[in-house]
Short mmCIF file of C-alpha atoms in Angstrom, two decimals:
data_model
loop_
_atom_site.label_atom_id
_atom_site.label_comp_id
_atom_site.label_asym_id
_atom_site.label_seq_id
_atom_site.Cartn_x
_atom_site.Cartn_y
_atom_site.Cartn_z
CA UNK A 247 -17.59 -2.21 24.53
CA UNK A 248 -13.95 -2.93 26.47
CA UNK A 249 -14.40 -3.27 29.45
CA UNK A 250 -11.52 -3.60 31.68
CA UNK A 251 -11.16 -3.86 35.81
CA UNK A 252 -8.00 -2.95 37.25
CA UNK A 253 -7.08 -3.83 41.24
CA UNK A 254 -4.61 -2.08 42.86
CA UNK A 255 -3.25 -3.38 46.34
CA UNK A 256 -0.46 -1.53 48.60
CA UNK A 257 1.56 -2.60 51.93
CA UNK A 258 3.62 -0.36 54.15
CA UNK A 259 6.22 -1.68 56.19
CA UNK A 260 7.70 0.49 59.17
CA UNK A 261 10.09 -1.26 60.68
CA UNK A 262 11.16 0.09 64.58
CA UNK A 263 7.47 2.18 64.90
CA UNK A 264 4.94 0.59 67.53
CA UNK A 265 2.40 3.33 67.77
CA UNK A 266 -0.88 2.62 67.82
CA UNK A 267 -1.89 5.03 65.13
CA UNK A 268 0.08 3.60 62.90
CA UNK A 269 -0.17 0.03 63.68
CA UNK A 270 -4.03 0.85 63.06
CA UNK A 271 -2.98 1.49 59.54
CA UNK A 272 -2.80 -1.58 58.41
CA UNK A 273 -5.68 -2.59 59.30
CA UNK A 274 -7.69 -0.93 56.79
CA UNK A 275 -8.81 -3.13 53.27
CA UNK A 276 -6.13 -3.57 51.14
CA UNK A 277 -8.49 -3.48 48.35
CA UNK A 278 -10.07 -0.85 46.29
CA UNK A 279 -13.24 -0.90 44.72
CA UNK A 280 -13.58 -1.78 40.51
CA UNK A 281 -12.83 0.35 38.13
CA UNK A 282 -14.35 0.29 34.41
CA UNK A 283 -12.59 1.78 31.63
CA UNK A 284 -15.59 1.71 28.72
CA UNK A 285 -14.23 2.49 25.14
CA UNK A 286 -13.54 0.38 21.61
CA UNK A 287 -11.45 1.23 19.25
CA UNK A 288 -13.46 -0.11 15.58
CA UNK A 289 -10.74 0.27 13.14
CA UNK A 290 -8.03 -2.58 13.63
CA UNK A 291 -7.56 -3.69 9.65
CA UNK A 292 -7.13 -1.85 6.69
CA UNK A 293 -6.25 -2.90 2.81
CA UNK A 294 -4.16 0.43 1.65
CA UNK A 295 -1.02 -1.50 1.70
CA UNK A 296 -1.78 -4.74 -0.18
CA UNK A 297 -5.28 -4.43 -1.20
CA UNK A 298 -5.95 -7.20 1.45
CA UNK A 299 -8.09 -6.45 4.31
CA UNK A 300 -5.07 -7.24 7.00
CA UNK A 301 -5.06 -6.19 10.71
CA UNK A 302 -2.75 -3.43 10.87
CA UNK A 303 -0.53 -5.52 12.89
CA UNK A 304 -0.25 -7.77 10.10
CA UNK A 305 0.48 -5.16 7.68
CA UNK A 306 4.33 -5.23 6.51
CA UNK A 307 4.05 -1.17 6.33
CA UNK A 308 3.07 1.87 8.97
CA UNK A 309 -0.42 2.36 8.69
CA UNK A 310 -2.63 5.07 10.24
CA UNK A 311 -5.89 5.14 10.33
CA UNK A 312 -8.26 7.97 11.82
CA UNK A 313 -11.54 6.99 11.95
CA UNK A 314 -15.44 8.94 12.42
CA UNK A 315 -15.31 9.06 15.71
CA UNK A 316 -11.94 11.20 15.66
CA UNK A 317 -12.95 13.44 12.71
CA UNK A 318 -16.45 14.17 14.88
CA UNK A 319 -14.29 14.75 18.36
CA UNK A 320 -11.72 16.59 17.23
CA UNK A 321 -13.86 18.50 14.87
CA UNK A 322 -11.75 18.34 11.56
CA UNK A 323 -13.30 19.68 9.11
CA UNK A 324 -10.85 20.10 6.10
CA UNK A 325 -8.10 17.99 4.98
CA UNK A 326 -5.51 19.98 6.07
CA UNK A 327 -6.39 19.87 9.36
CA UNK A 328 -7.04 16.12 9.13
CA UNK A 329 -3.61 15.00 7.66
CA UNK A 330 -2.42 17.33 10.38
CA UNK A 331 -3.35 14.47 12.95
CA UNK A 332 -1.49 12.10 11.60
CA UNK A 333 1.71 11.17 12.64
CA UNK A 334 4.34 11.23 10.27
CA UNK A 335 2.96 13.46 7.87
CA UNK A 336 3.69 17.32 7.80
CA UNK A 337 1.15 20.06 6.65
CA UNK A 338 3.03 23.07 4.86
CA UNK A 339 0.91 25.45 4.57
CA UNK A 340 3.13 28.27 2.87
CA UNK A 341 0.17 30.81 2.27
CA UNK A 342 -3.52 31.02 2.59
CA UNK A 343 -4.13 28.89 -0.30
CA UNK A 344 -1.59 26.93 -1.15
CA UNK A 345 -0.42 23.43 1.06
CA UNK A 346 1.90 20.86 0.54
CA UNK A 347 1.93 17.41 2.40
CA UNK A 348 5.61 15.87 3.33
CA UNK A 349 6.01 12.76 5.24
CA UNK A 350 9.92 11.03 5.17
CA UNK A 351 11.33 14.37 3.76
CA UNK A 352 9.57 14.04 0.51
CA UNK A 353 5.96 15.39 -1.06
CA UNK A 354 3.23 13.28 -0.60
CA UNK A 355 1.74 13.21 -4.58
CA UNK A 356 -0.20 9.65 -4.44
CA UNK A 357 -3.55 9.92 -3.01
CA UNK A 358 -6.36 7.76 -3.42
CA UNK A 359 -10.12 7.59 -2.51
CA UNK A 360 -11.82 4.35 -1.86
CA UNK A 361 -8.45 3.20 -3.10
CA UNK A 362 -8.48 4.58 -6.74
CA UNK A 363 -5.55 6.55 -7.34
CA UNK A 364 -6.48 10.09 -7.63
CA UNK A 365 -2.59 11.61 -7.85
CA UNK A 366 -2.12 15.29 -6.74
CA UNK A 367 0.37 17.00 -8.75
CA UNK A 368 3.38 18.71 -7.88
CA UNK A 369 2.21 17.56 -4.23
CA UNK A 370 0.52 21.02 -4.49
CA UNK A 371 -3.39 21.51 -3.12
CA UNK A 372 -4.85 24.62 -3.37
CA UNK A 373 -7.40 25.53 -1.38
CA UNK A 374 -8.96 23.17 1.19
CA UNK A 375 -11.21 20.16 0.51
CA UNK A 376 -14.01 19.16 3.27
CA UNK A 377 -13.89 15.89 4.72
CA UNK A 378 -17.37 15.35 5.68
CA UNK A 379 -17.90 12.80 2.51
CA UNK A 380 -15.03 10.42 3.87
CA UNK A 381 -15.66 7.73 6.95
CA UNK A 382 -12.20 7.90 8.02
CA UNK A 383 -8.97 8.13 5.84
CA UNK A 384 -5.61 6.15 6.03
CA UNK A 385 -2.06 6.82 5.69
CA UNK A 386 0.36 4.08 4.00
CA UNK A 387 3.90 5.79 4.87
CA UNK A 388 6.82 4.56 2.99
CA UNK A 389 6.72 3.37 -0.76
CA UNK A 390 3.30 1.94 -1.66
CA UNK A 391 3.83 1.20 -5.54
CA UNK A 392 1.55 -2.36 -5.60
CA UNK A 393 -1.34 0.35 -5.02
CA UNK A 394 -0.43 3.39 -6.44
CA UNK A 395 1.97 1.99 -9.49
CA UNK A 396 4.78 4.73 -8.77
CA UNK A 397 6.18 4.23 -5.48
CA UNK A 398 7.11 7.32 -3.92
CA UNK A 399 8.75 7.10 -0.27
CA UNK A 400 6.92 9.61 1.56
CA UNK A 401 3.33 8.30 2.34
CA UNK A 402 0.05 7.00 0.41
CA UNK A 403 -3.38 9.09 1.64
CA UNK A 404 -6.56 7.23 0.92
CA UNK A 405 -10.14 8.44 1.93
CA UNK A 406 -13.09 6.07 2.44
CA UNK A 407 -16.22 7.58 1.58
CA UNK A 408 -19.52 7.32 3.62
CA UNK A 409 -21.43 4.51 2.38
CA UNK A 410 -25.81 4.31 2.88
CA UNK A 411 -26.61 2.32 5.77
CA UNK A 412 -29.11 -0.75 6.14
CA UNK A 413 -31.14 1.53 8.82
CA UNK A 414 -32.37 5.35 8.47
CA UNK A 415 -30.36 7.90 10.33
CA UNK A 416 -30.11 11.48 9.91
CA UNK A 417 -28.07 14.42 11.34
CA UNK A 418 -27.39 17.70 11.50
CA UNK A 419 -24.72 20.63 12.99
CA UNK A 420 -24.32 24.50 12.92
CA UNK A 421 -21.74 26.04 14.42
CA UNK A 422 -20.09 29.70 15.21
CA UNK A 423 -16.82 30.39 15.83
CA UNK A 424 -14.01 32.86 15.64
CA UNK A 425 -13.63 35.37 13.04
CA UNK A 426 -17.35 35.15 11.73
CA UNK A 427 -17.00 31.39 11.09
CA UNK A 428 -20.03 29.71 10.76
CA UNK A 429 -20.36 25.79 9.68
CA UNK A 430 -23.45 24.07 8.58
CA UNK A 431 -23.13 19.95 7.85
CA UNK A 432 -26.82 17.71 7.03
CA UNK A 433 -26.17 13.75 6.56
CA UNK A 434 -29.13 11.59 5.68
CA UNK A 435 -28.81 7.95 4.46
CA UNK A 436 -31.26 4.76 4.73
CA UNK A 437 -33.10 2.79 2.35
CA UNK A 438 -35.23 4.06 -0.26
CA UNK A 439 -37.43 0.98 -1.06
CA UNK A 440 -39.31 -0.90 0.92
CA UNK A 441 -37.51 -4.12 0.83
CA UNK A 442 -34.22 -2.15 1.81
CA UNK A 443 -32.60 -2.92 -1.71
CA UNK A 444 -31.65 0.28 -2.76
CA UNK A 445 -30.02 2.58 -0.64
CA UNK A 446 -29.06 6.10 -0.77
CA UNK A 447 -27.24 9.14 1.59
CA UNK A 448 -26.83 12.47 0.83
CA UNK A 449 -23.87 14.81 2.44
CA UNK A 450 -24.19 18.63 2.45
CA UNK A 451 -21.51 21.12 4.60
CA UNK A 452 -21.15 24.63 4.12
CA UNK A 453 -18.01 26.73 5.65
CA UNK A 454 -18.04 30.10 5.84
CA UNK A 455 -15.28 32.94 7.30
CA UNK A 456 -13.44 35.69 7.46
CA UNK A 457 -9.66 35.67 8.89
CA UNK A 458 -7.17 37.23 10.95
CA UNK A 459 -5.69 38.80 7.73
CA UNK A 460 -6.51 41.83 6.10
CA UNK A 461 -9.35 41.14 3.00
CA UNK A 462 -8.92 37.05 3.60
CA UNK A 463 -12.43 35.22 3.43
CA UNK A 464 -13.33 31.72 2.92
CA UNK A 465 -16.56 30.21 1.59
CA UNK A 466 -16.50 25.66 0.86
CA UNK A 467 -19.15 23.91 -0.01
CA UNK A 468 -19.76 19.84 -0.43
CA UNK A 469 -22.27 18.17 -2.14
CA UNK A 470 -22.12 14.42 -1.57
CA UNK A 471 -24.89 11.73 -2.85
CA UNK A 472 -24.35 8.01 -3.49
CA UNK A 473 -27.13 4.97 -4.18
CA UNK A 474 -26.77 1.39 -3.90
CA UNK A 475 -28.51 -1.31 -5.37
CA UNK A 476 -28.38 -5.05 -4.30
CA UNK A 477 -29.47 -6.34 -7.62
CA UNK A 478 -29.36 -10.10 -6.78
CA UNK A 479 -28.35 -11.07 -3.34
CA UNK A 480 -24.66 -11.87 -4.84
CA UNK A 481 -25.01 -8.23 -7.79
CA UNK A 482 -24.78 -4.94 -6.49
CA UNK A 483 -24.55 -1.94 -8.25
CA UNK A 484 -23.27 1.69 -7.40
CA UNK A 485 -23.40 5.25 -8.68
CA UNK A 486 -22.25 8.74 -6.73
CA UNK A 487 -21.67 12.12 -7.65
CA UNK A 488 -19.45 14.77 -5.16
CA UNK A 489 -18.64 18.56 -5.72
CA UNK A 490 -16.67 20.74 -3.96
CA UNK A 491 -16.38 24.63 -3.84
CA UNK A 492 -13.87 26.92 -2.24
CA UNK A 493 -14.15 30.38 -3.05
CA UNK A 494 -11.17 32.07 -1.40
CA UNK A 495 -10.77 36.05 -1.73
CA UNK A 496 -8.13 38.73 -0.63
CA UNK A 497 -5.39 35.59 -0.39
CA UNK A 498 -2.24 36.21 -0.18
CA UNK A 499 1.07 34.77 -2.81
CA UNK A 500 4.69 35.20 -1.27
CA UNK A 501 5.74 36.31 2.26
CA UNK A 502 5.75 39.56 3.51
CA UNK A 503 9.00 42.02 2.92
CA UNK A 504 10.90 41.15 6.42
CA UNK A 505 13.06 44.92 6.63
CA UNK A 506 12.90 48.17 4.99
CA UNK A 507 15.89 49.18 2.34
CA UNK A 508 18.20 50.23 5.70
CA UNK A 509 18.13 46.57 7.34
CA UNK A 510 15.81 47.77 9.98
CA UNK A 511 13.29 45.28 10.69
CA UNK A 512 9.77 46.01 9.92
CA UNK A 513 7.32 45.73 13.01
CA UNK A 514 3.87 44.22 11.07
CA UNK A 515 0.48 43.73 12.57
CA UNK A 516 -0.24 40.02 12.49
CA UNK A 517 -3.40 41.18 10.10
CA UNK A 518 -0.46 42.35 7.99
CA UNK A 519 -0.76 40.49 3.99
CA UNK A 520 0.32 40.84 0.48
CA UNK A 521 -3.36 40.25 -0.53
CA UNK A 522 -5.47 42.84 -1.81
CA UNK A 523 -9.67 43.02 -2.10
CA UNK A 524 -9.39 41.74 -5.23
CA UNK A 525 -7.61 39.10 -5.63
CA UNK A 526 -8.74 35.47 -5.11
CA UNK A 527 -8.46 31.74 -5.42
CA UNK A 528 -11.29 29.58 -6.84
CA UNK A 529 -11.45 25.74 -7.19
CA UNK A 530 -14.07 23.13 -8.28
CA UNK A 531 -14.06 19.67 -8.15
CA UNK A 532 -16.41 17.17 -9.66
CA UNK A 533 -16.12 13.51 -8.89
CA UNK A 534 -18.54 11.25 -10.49
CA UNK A 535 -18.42 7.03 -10.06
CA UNK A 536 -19.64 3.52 -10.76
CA UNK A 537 -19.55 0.34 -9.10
CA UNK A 538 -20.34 -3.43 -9.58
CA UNK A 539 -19.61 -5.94 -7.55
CA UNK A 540 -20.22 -9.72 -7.57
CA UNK A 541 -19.98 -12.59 -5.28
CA UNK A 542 -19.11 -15.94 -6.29
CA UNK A 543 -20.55 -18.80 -4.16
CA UNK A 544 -16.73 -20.18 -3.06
CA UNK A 545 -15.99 -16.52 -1.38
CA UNK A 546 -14.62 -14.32 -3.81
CA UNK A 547 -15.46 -11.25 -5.12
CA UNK A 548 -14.53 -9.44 -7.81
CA UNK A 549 -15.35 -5.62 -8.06
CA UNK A 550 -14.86 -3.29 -11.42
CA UNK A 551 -14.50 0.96 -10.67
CA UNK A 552 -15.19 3.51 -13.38
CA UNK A 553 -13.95 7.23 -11.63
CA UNK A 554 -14.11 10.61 -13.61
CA UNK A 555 -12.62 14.01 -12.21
CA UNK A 556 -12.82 17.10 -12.99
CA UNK A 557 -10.74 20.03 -11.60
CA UNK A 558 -10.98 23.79 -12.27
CA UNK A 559 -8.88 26.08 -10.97
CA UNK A 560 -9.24 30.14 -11.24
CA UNK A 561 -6.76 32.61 -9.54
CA UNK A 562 -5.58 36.05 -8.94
CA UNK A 563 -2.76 36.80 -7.06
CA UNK A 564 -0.56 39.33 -6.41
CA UNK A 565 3.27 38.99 -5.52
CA UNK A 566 5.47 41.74 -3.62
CA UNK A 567 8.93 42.22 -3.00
CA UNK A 568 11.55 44.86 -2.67
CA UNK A 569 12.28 46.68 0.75
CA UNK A 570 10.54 49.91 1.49
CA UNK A 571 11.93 53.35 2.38
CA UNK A 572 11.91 53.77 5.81
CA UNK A 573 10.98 57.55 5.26
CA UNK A 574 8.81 57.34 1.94
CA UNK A 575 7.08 54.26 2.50
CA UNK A 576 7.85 53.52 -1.27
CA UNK A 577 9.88 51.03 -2.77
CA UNK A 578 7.74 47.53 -2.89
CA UNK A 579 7.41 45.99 -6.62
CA UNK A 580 3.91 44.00 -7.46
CA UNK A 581 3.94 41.48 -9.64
CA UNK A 582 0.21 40.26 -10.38
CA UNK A 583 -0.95 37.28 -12.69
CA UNK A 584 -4.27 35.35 -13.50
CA UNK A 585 -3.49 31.74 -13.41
CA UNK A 586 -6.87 29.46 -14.83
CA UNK A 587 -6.28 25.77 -15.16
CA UNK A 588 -8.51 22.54 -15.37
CA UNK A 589 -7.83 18.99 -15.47
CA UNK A 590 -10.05 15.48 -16.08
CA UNK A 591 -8.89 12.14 -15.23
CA UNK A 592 -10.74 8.91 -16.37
CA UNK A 593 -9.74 5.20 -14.06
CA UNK A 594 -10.93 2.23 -14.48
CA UNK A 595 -9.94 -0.36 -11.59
CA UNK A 596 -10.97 -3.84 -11.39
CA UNK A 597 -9.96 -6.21 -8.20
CA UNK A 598 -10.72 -9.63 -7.15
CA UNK A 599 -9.99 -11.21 -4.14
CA UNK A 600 -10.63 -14.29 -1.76
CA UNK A 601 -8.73 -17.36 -0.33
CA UNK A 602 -7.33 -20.83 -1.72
CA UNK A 603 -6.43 -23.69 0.07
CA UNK A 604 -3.11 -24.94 0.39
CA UNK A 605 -1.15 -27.12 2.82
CA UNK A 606 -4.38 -27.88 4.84
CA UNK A 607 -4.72 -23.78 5.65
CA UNK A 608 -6.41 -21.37 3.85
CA UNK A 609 -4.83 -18.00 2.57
CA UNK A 610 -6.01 -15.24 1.37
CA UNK A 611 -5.03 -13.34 -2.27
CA UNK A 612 -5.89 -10.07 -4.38
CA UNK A 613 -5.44 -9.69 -7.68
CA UNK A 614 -5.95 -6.50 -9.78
CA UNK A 615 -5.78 -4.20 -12.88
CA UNK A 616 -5.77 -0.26 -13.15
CA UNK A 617 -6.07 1.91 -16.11
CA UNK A 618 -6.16 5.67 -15.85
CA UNK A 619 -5.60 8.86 -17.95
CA UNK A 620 -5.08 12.39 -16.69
CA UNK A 621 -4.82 15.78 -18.79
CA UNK A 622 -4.54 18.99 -17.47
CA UNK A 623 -3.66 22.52 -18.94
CA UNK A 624 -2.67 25.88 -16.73
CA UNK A 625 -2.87 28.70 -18.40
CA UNK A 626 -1.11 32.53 -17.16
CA UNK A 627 -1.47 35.96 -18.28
CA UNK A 628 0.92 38.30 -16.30
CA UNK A 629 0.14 42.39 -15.77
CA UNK A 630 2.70 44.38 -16.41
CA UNK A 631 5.17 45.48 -13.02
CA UNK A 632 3.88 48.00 -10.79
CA UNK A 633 4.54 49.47 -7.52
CA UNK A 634 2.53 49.53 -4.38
CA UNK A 635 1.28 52.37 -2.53
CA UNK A 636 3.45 53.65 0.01
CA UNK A 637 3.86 52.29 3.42
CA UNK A 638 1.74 53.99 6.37
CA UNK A 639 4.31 53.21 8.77
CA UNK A 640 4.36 49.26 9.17
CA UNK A 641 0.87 49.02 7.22
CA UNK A 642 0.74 47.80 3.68
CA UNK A 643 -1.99 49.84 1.36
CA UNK A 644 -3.66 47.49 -1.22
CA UNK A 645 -2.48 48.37 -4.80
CA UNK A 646 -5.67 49.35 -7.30
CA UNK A 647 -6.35 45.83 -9.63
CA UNK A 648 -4.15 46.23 -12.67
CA UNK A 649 -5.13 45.45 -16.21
CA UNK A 650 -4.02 41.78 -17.68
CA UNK A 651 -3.73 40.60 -21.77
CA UNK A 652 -4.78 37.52 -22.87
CA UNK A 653 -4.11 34.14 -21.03
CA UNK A 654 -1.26 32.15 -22.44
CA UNK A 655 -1.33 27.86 -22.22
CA UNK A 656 1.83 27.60 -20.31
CA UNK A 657 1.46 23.54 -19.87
CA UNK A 658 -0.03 20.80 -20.97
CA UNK A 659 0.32 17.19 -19.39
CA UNK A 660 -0.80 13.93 -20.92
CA UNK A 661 -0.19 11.22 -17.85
CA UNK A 662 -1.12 7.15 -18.78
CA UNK A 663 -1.06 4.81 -16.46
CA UNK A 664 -1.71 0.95 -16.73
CA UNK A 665 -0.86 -1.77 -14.66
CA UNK A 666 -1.45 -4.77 -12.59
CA UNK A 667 -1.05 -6.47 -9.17
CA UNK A 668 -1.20 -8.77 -7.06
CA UNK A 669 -0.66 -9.79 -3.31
CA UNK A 670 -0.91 -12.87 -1.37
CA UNK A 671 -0.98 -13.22 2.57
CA UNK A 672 0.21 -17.08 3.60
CA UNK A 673 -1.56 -18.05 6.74
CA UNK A 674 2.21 -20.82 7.71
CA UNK A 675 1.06 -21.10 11.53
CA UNK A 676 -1.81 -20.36 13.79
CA UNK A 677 -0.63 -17.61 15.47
#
């Protein structure tokens, strides 16, 4: 707890006044009783710049770090609306499904969880991810290559996952809000054995809504479990497995037409949307991962990460443009697609850090070595052009679901990655 007293003292000084009222005044305390400001803030270092655990005012970049207690009070529940929080970075979100992250003027593409790079291509997320696996997340802006092994000059993101704790704990939230949204979250962790040994925690949170927009509906869902096993007092092993759902229908793909074909501007409802009933935008993500640590008896440690991913994406959308008639209501073009795609990506990281002792000080250093692979495919399969309904004054009629041929592969990416670091933080004074 901080606890901090602050005294405040005042004086007036009327020069030329002699009246007794006022000269009575002055005789009252100068003094004011104590006042306690209670609060801590927890999270002061952070190792998403050099893979050292620095104080942030140590760090040579601009860290950000926003921590449990901010994700619980200002009830973030997605990713989007976390990196929305932090300074410096800029959430795009040009539809209902599709964001894109900018911090310096330029995409942010490297992310990483627990620090193992987990890259998001073409900057592009679809969807939303929940957040209520992670303990708190940071943001490296500026070029972070020692970490990530591209440098890119807009910002590094890396969540920290929840970790089991020593003692048992347990909780649980439901909530209502607007549009039919309704949020259910369960966290358990604590150990499993007697001797406290191995330790577990399981994560569950459920979203569910409807929107302001016409046919729009949401449903996310995150399953979270991780165990850990001290092995030896110096060995510890572990293992976690996390999924995530969101099943999003009626979205929308492309902005609405702004005028009809005479330049007059078109007056929409704000429920207004290029989406229809049917179309929709479905991703999975499966995350599984190992850990083993060791820790020598001079203070180092040396850690190796296996990560596997797996992505799936599913999507149809529906694109309009043209200007309508301001008479017949006709006139808007629909383009429609299906647009499947998955990708895996295998890392293996291993780090080792701890100090050395030179010139009578001690410093500390990190040294490490990353090896990943990432394949994806996207796949398309376009209907054929077709027109929508017409216009009922400024309301847009859903087009009936057209008929689509076989998907085409449309890419394929092969991305390998290997490299190695290092970082060393001189300790040259005391200060």
């Amino acid at each position: 707890m901080l606890r901090s007293v602050l005294l405040a003292s005042a004086s007036v000084s009327l020069l030329g006044l002699a009246a007794g009222p006022a000269l009575a005044q002055t005789a009252a305390s100068d003094e004011v009783g104590e006042i306690v400001v209670m609060g801590k803030r927890v999270i002061r270092e952070s190792a998403g710049a050099t893979g050292l655990d620095l104080s942030l005012r140590e760090t040579p970049q601009s860290v950000t770090v926003v921590g449990a207690a901010q994700i619980k009070q200002f009830n973030l529940t997605d990713v989007n609306q976390l990196l929305a929080t932090l300074p410096g970075v800029n959430v795009e979100a040009v539809e209902t499904d599709r964001t894109y992250y900018t911090s310096r003027g330029f995409d942010i593409v490297n992310f990483q969880v627990d620090g193992v790079g987990q890259p998001l291509d073409w900057g592009l997320q679809a969807g939303a991810l929940d957040v209520a696996q992670y303990e708190r997340v940071e943001a490296v802006r500026g070029a972070n290559g020692l970490m990530t092994g591209t440098g890119n000059p807009s910002a590094t993101i890396n969540y920290i996952r929840k970790r089991p704790t020593d003692e048992f704990q347990a909780s649980a939230s439901a909530g209502y809000g607007t549009w039919d949204e309704t949020r259910l979250t369960a966290d358990v962790s604590g150990p499993i054995n007697e001797s406290g040994t191995v330790r577990g925690r399981v994560v569950y949170a459920n979203t569910d809504s409807d929107s302001y927009l016409n046919y729009y509906g949401v449903n996310r869902n995150l399953y979270y479990g991780i165990l850990t096993w001290d092995v030896t007092p110096k060995l510890n092993a572990t293992a976690g497995f996390s999924r995530q759902d969101n099943l999003a229908t009626g979205v929308n793909w492309g902005a609405l037409p702004l005028v009809y074909s005479d330049g007059t501007p078109i007056d929409y409802d704000p429920s207004e949307t290029t989406g229809a009933p049917w179309t929709y935008w479905d991703t999975h993500h499966d995350i599984g991962f190992g850990e083993l640590s060791y820790a020598f008896d001079n203070g180092w440690t040396i850690k190796g990460v296996y990560t596997h991913r797996e992505s799936e994406e599913d999507a149809k959308l529906l694109y309009a443009y043209g200007n309508p008639d301001p008479t017949t209501g006709l006139g808007v073009t629909a383009m429609s697609g299906e647009y499947p795609s998955d990708l895996e990506q295998n890392m293996f990281d291993v780090i080792a850090n701890g100090d050395f002792g030179l010139f009578g000080r001690r410093h500390q250093v990190v040294l490490g070595f990353n090896t990943s692979t990432n394949d994806s495919k996207k796949w398309e399969a376009f209907a054929d052009l077709f027109t929508y309904p017409a216009y009922q004054g400024a309301h847009i009629v859903a087009p009936a679901e057209p008929t689509y041929p076989g998907a085409d592969l449309k890419e394929e990416i092969e991305d390998r990655l290997t490299r190695a670091y290092g970082a060393v933080h001189l300790n040259l004074t005391d200060s």
